[in-house]
XYZ file of C-alpha atoms in Angstrom:
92
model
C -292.126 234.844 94.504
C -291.605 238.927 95.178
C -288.776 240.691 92.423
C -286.237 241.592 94.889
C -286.298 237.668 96.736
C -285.972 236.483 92.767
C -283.385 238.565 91.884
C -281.178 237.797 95.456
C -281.753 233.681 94.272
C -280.608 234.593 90.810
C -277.205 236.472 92.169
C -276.639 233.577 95.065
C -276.685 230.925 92.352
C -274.507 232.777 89.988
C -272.055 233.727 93.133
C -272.023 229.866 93.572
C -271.365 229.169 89.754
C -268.663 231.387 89.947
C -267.244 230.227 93.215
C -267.393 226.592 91.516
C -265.688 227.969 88.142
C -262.734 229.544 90.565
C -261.993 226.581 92.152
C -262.014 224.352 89.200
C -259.941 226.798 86.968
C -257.209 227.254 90.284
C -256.806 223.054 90.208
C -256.448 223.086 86.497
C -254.045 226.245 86.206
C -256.621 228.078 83.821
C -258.025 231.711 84.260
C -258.973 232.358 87.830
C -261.353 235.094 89.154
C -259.832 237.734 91.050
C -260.354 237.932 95.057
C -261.850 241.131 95.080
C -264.554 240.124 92.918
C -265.335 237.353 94.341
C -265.801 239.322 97.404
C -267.778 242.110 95.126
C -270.257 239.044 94.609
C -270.734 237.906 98.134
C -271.237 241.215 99.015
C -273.665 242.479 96.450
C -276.028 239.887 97.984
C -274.338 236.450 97.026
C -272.951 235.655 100.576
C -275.093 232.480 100.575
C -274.069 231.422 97.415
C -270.133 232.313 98.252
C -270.598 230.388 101.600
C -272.311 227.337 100.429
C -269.806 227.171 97.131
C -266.981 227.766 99.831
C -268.364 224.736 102.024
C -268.723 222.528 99.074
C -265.777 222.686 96.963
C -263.414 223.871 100.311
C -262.542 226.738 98.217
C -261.528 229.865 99.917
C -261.209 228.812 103.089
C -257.572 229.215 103.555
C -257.609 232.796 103.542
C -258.974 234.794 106.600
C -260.808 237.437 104.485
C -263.044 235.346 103.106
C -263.231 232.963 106.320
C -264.206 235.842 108.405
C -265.955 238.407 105.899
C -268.499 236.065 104.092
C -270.384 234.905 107.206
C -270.400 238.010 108.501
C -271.751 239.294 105.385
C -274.250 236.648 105.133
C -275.928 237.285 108.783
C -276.695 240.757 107.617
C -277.686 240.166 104.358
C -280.048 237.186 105.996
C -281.427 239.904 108.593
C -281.802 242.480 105.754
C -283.954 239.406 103.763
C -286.193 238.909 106.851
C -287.176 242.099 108.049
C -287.742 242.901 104.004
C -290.169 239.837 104.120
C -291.453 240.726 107.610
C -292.302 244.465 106.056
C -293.857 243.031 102.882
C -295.947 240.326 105.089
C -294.275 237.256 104.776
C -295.638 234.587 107.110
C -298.561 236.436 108.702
């Protein structure tokens, strides 16, 4: 697997883990991570880890931010992915 496709896995699993963590410390009234870095996450290519953590554990999805701004994120972050794999010759 190419560096840059490794290191976007590595930061969309630990967006997820983190995701997961927020949602288990907000039901348990421990220390919760702050919206804006959760956001910083998904942004800094994690929006498929935010997204899928969001699905699963229904967290975030209340708030119209992260509704709205994390799928958004994710399609260009996706297109950004293929045409870096197209350029690199992925697939042909």
């Amino acid at each position: 697997m190419d560096t840059p496709l490794l290191l976007i896995l590595i930061i969309n699993i630990f967006t997820f883990v983190v995701y997961a963590w927020d949602k288990f410390a907000a039901t348990r009234g421990m220390y919760r991570v702050s919206e804006k870095n959760l956001l910083r996450l998904a942004f800094f290519f994690g929006a498929a880890g935010a997204l899928l953590s969001m699905k699963i554990f229904r967290h975030k999805t209340q708030k119209p931010v992260f509704v709205l701004l994390v799928p958004i994120v994710f399609v260009f972050q996706l297109v950004i992915v293929l045409i870096y794999m197209y350029k690199v010759g992925y697939g042909y």
